Each structure stands twice: as C-alpha cells, then as structure tokens.
Short mmCIF file of C-alpha atoms in Angstrom, two decimals:
data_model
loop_
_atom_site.label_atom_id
_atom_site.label_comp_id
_atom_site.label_asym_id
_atom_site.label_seq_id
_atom_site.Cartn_x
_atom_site.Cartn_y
_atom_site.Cartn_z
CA UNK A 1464 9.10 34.04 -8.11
CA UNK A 1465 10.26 30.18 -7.61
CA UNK A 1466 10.61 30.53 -3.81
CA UNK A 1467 7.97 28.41 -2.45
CA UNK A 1468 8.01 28.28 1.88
CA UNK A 1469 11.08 25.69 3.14
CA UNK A 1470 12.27 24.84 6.27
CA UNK A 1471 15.53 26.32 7.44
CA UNK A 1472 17.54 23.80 8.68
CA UNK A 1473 17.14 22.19 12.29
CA UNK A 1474 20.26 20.65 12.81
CA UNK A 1475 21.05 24.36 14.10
CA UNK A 1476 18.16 24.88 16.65
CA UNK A 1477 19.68 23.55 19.93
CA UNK A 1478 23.49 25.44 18.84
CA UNK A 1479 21.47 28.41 17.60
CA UNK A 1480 19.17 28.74 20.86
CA UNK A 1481 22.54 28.30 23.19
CA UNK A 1482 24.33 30.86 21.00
CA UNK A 1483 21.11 33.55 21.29
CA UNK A 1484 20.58 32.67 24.95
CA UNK A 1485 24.35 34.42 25.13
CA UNK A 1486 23.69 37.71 23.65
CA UNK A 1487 23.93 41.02 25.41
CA UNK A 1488 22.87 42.80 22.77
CA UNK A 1489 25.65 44.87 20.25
CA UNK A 1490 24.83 44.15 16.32
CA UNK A 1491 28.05 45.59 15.41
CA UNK A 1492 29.69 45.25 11.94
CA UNK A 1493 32.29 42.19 12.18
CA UNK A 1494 35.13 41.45 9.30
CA UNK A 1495 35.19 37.86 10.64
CA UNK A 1496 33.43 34.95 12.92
CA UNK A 1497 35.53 32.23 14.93
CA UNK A 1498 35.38 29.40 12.67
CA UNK A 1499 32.35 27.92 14.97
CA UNK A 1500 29.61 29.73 13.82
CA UNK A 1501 29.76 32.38 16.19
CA UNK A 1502 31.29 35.85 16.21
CA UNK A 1503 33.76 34.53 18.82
CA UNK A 1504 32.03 36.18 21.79
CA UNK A 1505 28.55 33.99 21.96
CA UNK A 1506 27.09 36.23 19.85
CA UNK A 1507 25.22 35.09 16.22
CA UNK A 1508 26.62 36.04 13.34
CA UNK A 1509 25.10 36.69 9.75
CA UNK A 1510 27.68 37.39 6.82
CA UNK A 1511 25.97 39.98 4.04
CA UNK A 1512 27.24 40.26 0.91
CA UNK A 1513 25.48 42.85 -1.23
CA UNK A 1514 25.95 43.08 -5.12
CA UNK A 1515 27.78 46.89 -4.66
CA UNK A 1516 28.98 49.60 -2.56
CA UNK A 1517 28.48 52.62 -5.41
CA UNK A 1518 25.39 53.49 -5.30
CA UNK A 1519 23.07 54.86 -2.40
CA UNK A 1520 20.72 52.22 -2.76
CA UNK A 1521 23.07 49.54 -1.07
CA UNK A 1522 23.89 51.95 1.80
CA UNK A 1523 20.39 51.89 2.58
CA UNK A 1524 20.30 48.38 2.44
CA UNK A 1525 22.70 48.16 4.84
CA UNK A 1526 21.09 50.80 7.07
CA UNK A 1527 18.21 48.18 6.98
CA UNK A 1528 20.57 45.39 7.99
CA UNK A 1529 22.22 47.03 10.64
CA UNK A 1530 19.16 48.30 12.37
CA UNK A 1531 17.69 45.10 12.60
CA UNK A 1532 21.11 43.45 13.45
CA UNK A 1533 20.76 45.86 16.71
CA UNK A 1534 17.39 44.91 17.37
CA UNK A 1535 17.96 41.33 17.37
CA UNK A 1536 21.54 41.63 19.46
CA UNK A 1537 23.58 39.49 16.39
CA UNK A 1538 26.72 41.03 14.35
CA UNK A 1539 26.97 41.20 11.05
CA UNK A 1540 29.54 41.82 8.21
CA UNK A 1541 28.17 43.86 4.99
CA UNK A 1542 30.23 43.61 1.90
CA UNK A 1543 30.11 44.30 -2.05
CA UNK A 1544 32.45 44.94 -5.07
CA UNK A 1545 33.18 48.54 -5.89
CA UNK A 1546 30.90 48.12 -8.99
CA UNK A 1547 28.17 45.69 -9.53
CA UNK A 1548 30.26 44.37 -12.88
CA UNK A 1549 32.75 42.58 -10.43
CA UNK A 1550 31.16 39.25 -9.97
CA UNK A 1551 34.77 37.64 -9.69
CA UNK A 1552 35.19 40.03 -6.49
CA UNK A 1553 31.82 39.26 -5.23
CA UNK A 1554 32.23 35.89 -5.34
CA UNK A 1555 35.86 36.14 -3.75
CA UNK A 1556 33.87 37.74 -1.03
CA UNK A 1557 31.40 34.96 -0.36
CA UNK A 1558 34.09 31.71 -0.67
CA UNK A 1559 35.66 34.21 2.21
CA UNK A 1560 32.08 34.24 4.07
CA UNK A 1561 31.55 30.63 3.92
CA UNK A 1562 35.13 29.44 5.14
CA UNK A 1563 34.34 32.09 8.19
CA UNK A 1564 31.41 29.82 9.59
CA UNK A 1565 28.44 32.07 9.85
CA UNK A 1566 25.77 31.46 11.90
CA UNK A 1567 23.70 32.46 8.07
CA UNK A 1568 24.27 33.96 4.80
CA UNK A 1569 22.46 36.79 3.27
CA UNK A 1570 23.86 36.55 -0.62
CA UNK A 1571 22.05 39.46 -3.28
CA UNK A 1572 23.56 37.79 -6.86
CA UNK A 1573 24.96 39.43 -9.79
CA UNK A 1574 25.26 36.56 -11.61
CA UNK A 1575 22.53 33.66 -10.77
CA UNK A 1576 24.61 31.20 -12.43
CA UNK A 1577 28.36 31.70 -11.14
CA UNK A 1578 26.95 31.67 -7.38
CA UNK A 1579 25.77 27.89 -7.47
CA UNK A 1580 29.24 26.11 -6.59
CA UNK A 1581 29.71 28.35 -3.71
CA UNK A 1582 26.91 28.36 -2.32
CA UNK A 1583 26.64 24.55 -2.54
CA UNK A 1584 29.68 24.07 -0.09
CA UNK A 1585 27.66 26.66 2.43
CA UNK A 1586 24.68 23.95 2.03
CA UNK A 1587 27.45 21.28 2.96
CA UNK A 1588 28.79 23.05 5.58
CA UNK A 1589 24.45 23.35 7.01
CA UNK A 1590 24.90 27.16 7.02
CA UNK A 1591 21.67 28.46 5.90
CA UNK A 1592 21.65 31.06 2.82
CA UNK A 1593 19.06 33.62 1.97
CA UNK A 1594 19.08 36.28 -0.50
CA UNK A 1595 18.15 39.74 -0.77
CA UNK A 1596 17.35 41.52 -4.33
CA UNK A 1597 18.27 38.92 -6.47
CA UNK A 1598 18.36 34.67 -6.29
CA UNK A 1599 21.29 32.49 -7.29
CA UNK A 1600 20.03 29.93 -9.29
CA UNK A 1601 19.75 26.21 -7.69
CA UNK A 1602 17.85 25.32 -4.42
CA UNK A 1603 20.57 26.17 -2.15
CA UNK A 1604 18.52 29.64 -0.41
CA UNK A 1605 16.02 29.21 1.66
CA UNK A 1606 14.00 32.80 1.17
CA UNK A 1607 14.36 36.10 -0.92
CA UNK A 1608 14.04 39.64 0.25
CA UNK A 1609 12.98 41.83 -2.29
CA UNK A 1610 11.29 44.31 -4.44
CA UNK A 1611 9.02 42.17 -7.11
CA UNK A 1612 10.70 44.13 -10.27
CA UNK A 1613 8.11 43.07 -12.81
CA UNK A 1614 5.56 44.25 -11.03
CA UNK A 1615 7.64 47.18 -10.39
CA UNK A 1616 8.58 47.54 -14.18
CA UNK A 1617 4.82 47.56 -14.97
CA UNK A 1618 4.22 50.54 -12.62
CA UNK A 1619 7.14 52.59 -14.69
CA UNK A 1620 5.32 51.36 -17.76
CA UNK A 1621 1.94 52.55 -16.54
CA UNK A 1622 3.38 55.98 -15.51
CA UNK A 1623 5.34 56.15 -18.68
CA UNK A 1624 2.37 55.59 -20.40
CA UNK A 1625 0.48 58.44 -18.98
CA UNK A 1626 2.79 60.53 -19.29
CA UNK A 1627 3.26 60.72 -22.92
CA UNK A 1628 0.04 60.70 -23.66
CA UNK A 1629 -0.15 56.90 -24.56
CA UNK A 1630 1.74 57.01 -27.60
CA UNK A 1631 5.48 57.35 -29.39
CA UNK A 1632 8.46 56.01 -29.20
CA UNK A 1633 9.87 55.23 -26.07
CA UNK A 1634 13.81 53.50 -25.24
CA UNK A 1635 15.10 51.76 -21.87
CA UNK A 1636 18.53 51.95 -20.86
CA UNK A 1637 19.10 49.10 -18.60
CA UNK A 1638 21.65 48.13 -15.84
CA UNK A 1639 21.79 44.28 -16.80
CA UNK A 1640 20.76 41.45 -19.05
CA UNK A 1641 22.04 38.61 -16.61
CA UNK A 1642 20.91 39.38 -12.77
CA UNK A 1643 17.53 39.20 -12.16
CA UNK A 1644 16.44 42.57 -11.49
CA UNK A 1645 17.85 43.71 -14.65
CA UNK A 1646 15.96 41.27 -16.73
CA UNK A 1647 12.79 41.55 -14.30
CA UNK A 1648 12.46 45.11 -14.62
CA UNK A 1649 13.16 45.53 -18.03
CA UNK A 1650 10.65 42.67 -18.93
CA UNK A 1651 7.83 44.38 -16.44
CA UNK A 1652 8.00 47.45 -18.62
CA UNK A 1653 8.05 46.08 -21.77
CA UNK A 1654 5.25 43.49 -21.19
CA UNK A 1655 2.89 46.32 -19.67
CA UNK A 1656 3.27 48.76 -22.78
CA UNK A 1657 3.07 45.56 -25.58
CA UNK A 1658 -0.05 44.37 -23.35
CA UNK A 1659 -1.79 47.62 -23.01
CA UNK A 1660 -0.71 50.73 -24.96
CA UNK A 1661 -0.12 49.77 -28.48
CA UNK A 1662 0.36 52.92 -29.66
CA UNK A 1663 4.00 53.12 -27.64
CA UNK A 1664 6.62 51.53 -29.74
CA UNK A 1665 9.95 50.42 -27.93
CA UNK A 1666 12.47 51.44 -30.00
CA UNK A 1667 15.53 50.27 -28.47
CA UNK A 1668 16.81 48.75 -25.38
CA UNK A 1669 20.75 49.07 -23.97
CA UNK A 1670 22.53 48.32 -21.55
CA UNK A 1671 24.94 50.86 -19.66
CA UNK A 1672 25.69 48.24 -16.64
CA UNK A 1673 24.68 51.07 -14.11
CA UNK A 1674 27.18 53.19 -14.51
CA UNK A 1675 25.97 56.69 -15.40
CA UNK A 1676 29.43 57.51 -18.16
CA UNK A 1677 28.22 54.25 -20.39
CA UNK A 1678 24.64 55.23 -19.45
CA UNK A 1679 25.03 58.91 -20.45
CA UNK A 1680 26.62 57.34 -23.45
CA UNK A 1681 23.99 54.89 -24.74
CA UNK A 1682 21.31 57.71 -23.95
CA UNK A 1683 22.59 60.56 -26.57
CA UNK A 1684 23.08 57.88 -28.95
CA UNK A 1685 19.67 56.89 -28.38
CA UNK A 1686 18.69 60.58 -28.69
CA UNK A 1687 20.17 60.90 -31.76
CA UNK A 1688 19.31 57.84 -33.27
CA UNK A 1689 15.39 58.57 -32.86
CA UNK A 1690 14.48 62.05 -33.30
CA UNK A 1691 10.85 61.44 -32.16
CA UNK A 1692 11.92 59.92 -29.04
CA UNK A 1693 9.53 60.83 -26.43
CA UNK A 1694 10.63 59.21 -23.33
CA UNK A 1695 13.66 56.77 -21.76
CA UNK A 1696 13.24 54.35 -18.88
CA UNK A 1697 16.51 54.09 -16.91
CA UNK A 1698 15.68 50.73 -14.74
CA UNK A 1699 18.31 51.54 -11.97
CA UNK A 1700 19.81 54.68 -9.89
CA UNK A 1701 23.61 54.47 -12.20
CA UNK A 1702 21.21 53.99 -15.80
CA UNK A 1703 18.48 56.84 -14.84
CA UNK A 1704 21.33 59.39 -13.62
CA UNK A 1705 23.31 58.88 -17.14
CA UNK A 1706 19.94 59.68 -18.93
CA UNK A 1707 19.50 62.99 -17.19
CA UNK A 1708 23.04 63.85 -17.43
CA UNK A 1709 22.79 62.97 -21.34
CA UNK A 1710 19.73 65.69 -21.53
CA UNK A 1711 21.84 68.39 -19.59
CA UNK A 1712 25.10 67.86 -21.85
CA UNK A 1713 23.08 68.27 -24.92
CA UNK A 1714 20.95 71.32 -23.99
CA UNK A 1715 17.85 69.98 -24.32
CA UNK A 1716 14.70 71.52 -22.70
CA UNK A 1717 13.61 70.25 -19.63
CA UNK A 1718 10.88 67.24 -20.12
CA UNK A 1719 11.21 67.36 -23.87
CA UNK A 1720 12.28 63.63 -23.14
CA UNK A 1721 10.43 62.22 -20.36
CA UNK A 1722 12.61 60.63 -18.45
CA UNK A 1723 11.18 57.72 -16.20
CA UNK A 1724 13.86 55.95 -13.36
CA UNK A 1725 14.46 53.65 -10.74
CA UNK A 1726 15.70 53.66 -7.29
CA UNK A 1727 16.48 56.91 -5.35
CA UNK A 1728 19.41 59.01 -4.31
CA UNK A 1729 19.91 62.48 -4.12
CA UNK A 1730 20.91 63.22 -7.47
CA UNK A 1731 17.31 61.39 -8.85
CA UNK A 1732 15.20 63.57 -6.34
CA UNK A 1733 16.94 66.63 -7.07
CA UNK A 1734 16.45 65.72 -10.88
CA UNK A 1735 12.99 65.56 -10.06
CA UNK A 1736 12.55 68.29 -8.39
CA UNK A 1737 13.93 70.51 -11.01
CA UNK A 1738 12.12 69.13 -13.53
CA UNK A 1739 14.44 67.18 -15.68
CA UNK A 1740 13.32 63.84 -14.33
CA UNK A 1741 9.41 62.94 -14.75
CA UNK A 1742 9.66 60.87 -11.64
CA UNK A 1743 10.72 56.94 -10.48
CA UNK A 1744 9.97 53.72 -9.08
CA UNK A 1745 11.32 53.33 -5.63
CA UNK A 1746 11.69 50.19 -3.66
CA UNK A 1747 11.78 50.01 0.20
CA UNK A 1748 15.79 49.39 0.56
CA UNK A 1749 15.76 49.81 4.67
CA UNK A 1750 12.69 47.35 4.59
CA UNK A 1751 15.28 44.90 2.75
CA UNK A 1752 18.17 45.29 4.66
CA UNK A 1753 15.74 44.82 8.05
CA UNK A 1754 14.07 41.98 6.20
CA UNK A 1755 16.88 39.73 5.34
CA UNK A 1756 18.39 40.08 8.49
CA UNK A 1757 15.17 38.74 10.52
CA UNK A 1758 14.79 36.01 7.70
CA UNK A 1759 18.62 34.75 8.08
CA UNK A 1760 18.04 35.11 11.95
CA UNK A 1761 15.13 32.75 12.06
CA UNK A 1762 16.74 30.40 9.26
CA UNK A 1763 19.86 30.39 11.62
CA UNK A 1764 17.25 29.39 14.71
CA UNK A 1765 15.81 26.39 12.54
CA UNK A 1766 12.58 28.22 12.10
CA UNK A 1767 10.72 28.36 8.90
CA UNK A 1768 11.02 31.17 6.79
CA UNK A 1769 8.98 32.35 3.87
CA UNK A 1770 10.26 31.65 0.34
CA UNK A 1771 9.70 35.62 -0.74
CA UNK A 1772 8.91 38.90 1.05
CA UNK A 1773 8.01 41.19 -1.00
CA UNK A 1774 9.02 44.56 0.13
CA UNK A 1775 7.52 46.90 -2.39
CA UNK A 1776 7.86 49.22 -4.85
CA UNK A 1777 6.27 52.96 -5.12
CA UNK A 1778 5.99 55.74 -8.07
CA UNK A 1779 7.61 59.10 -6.86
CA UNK A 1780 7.65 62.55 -8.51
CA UNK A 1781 7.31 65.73 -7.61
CA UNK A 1782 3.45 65.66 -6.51
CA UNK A 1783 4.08 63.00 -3.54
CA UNK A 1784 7.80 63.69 -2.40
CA UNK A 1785 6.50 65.20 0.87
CA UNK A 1786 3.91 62.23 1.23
CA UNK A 1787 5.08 60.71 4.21
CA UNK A 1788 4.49 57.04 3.25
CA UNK A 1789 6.42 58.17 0.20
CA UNK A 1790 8.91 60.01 2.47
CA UNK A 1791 9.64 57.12 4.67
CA UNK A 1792 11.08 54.96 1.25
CA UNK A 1793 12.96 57.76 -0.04
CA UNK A 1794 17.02 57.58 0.42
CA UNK A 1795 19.41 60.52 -0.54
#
C-alpha cells in the first residue's frame, strides 16, 4: 500500500468541534447536506459512495457504515451504480457529493484513474476524502479502509494449493483488470503459486467483470478449453457464483473442479455447504463500513488518521462455518 499516515486537514477543527458539540445523536441515511458542510440540522455529515449496490458484499458495507454512523451521532448518504462496470454513474454520484458540502468523503474507486479530477475539486473545496476497498490514484485521500487483497490472494493460493494436491492446472476468473482489488487479488494468487508450488501451472486468466452470466460464460469455456483443469479461482462474490453455476449447467460431479472464491453471500455458503464450492476468502465488510466511517469522522475533526487499516481477510469452508470468529465475518 502507498498510504503512509497524513494529517487530515485542520482548517476544519474549530467548525467540526461546533458542528459535533450539536449532535443529539440520529446517524440516519441523508440524500443531501445544506451546502455548509452540515446535514442542515447541526449534525456532521459524511457522503459514501461505494463501487455497487448488486452484490451482498456492499450491503454489508453499508451495515458497517451505518452502525458506526449511529454510534458516532453523524448522517450519512450511501450510494453506488447498479453494477460495478458503471464508473460514468459512479462518478456522476461523487461530482453530486462534492457540490453537496460534506463534512467528509468516503470514495471506494472503480477506476483509480477517472476519480483524480473530482476528487481534486473536493481537496479545493478542504473536504477531506478517504477511501474504502480501493484508492483513486493521486494524493488527494487521506486513509484507506480495506482488506489487503494480495495478501488475501496468497491465502486462496495457499488453500488452492492444498487442495489439489500441489499440482495441475489451475484458471482464475477475475472481476477486473483496472480497480485495485481486481489486479491485487489476482496478482496475490498468482505470485504465491509461481513462488511456491511449481508444479501448478496457471493456465488462463479472464475476466467476467463480476457478473455471474459473463462469469458462467468464461468458466465452461475454460472447462472446455483444458480438460485437465483441476481447479478455478473466482476472485469476487459475481466471478465465484458464475463458476459454480458453470459446474451445475454442465453436470459435472461435485468437486471434480475445485472451485476456490471470494467474498460471501448466501449463494457462496450454500455452495459450500453442498459441496460444489471448496471454500473462500472472506474479508470483514461490517469492519469496513464501521472503519471508514470513524476514519472520515476524525479526518472531518482535523485529527490524524492512519494511511491504511487493514481489516482482514479469512479462509472459510465447510470445516469452520460455525467458528464463531469465522461466523462473525460471514454475510448472507
């Protein structure tokens, strides 16, 4: 990560103190502030805007956000595109949060590049910006709340690994080769099995954008391509549900592909628990939501706030789904 500690900025401490001093509590979900910084009622106000709405892992995200919003008696909005391909919409959606005056910005980018010009006129306008999940590129944010996806990559690598039986051919179907945790996760796995099993040949990576027809697409082709396929790493919730649904559709016995995934969700657990999914990496989505909140509350009080929190990433399958510290990341 690039994040090294900053300051937030202090021209808001006295207007941020006067503005908390105000609160009686609330933390409801807001569509808009005043224009002053404020939700129009004394209360702070932190605009979110997520990279999606379709998939469960963003709901618990906002879970996260909202609980902590509560805790610490400030609104917030929580907004995404209906798919995380829609980076025109998403960045419709933060031009819209800046010109509303938030007290901070929480910003998760699907495309690190396109976000820079925005996000500079919220650095003109001294309204602090942190991200959750993924950066925008440029020294506009102050922190990052996230899951560290190489290192989370690696642990799907290692359990790949094992297994299989340390060797064969193995595919990924990823979500993205632009935003970060695309390209972080996919790189995590693929460094871990070139670094230590070099008997497991990567035969293919593709890229389904998360969405599980395009996923379920890329996977049979896959399948067929490579008869002695042994195993597919989906690296998000949309890629690993199109692998299993691939397997289903073509009749294949449960497990003859190992099928590794990311994220959580219903439909992964009950994979899982039925067999046709070997297991997946889950991250700590509440712990984001909650995390980015606290870090755009203090950046938005002129305190400093840590360049990244890592929240954590942990292997599930059908062994540890009752675990409780398993339990407690789990989202359906």
């Amino acid at each position: 990560m690039k994040f090294g500690k900053k300051t937030a900025f202090a021209a808001l401490v006295a207007a941020s103190a006067l503005v908390f001093a105000g609160c009686a509590g609330g933390g409801d979900v807001i569509e808009e502030g005043s224009g002053d910084g404020s939700s129009g009622d004394g209360e702070m106000y932190i605009a979110l805007v997520s990279k999606g709405f379709q998939h469960q892992f963003w709901q618990a995200v906002k879970q996260g956000a909202q609980e902590k919003a509560d805790e610490l008696g400030v609104k917030i909005t929580f907004e995404g595109p209906a798919a995380e391909t829609e980076i025109a919409q998403q960045l419709e959606m933060l031009t819209t949060a800046i010109d509303k005056n938030p007290d901070a910005i929480a910003y998760a980018a699907l495309d690190p590049e396109a976000c820079v010009a925005p996000l500079e006129q919220a650095k003109a306008k001294d309204i602090p910006v942190v991200y959750f999940d993924a950066p925008c590129d440029g020294d506009v944010g102050l922190s990052l709340s996230a899951t560290d996806s190489k290192v989370a990559g690696a642990l799907a690598a290692e359990h790949m690994a094992e297994l299989i039986g340390g060797e064969g051919e193995v595919a990924i179907v990823g979500h993205s080769n632009i935003n970060s945790t695309g390209v972080e996760r996919r790189d995590g796995f693929v460094e871990k099995i070139e670094a230590d099993f070099p008997d497991i040949k990567i035969v293919d990576i593709q890229y389904g954008d998360g969405d599980h027809l395009k996923s379920a697409d890329i996977a049979k082709t896959l399948i067929a391509a490579h008869p002695d396929l042994k195993g597919i790493y989906g690296t998000n919730e949309g890629s690993a549900i199109g692998v299993v649904n691939a397997v289903n559709e073509l009749g294949l016995e449960k497990g003859k592909i190992t099928i590794v995934g990311f994220d959580s969700g219903a439909a992964q657990i009950n994979a899982i628990k039925d067999g046709t999914m070997a297991g997946a990496i889950t991250q700590d989505p509440i712990g984001i939501g909650a995390q980015v909140v606290q870090a755009a509350y203090d950046a938005a009080n002129g305190e400093d706030v840590d360049g990244f929190y890592d929240t954590g990433s942990y292997w599930y399958d059908s062994k540890n789904l009752e675990d409780p510290k398993i339990a407690a990341v789990l989202y359906e």
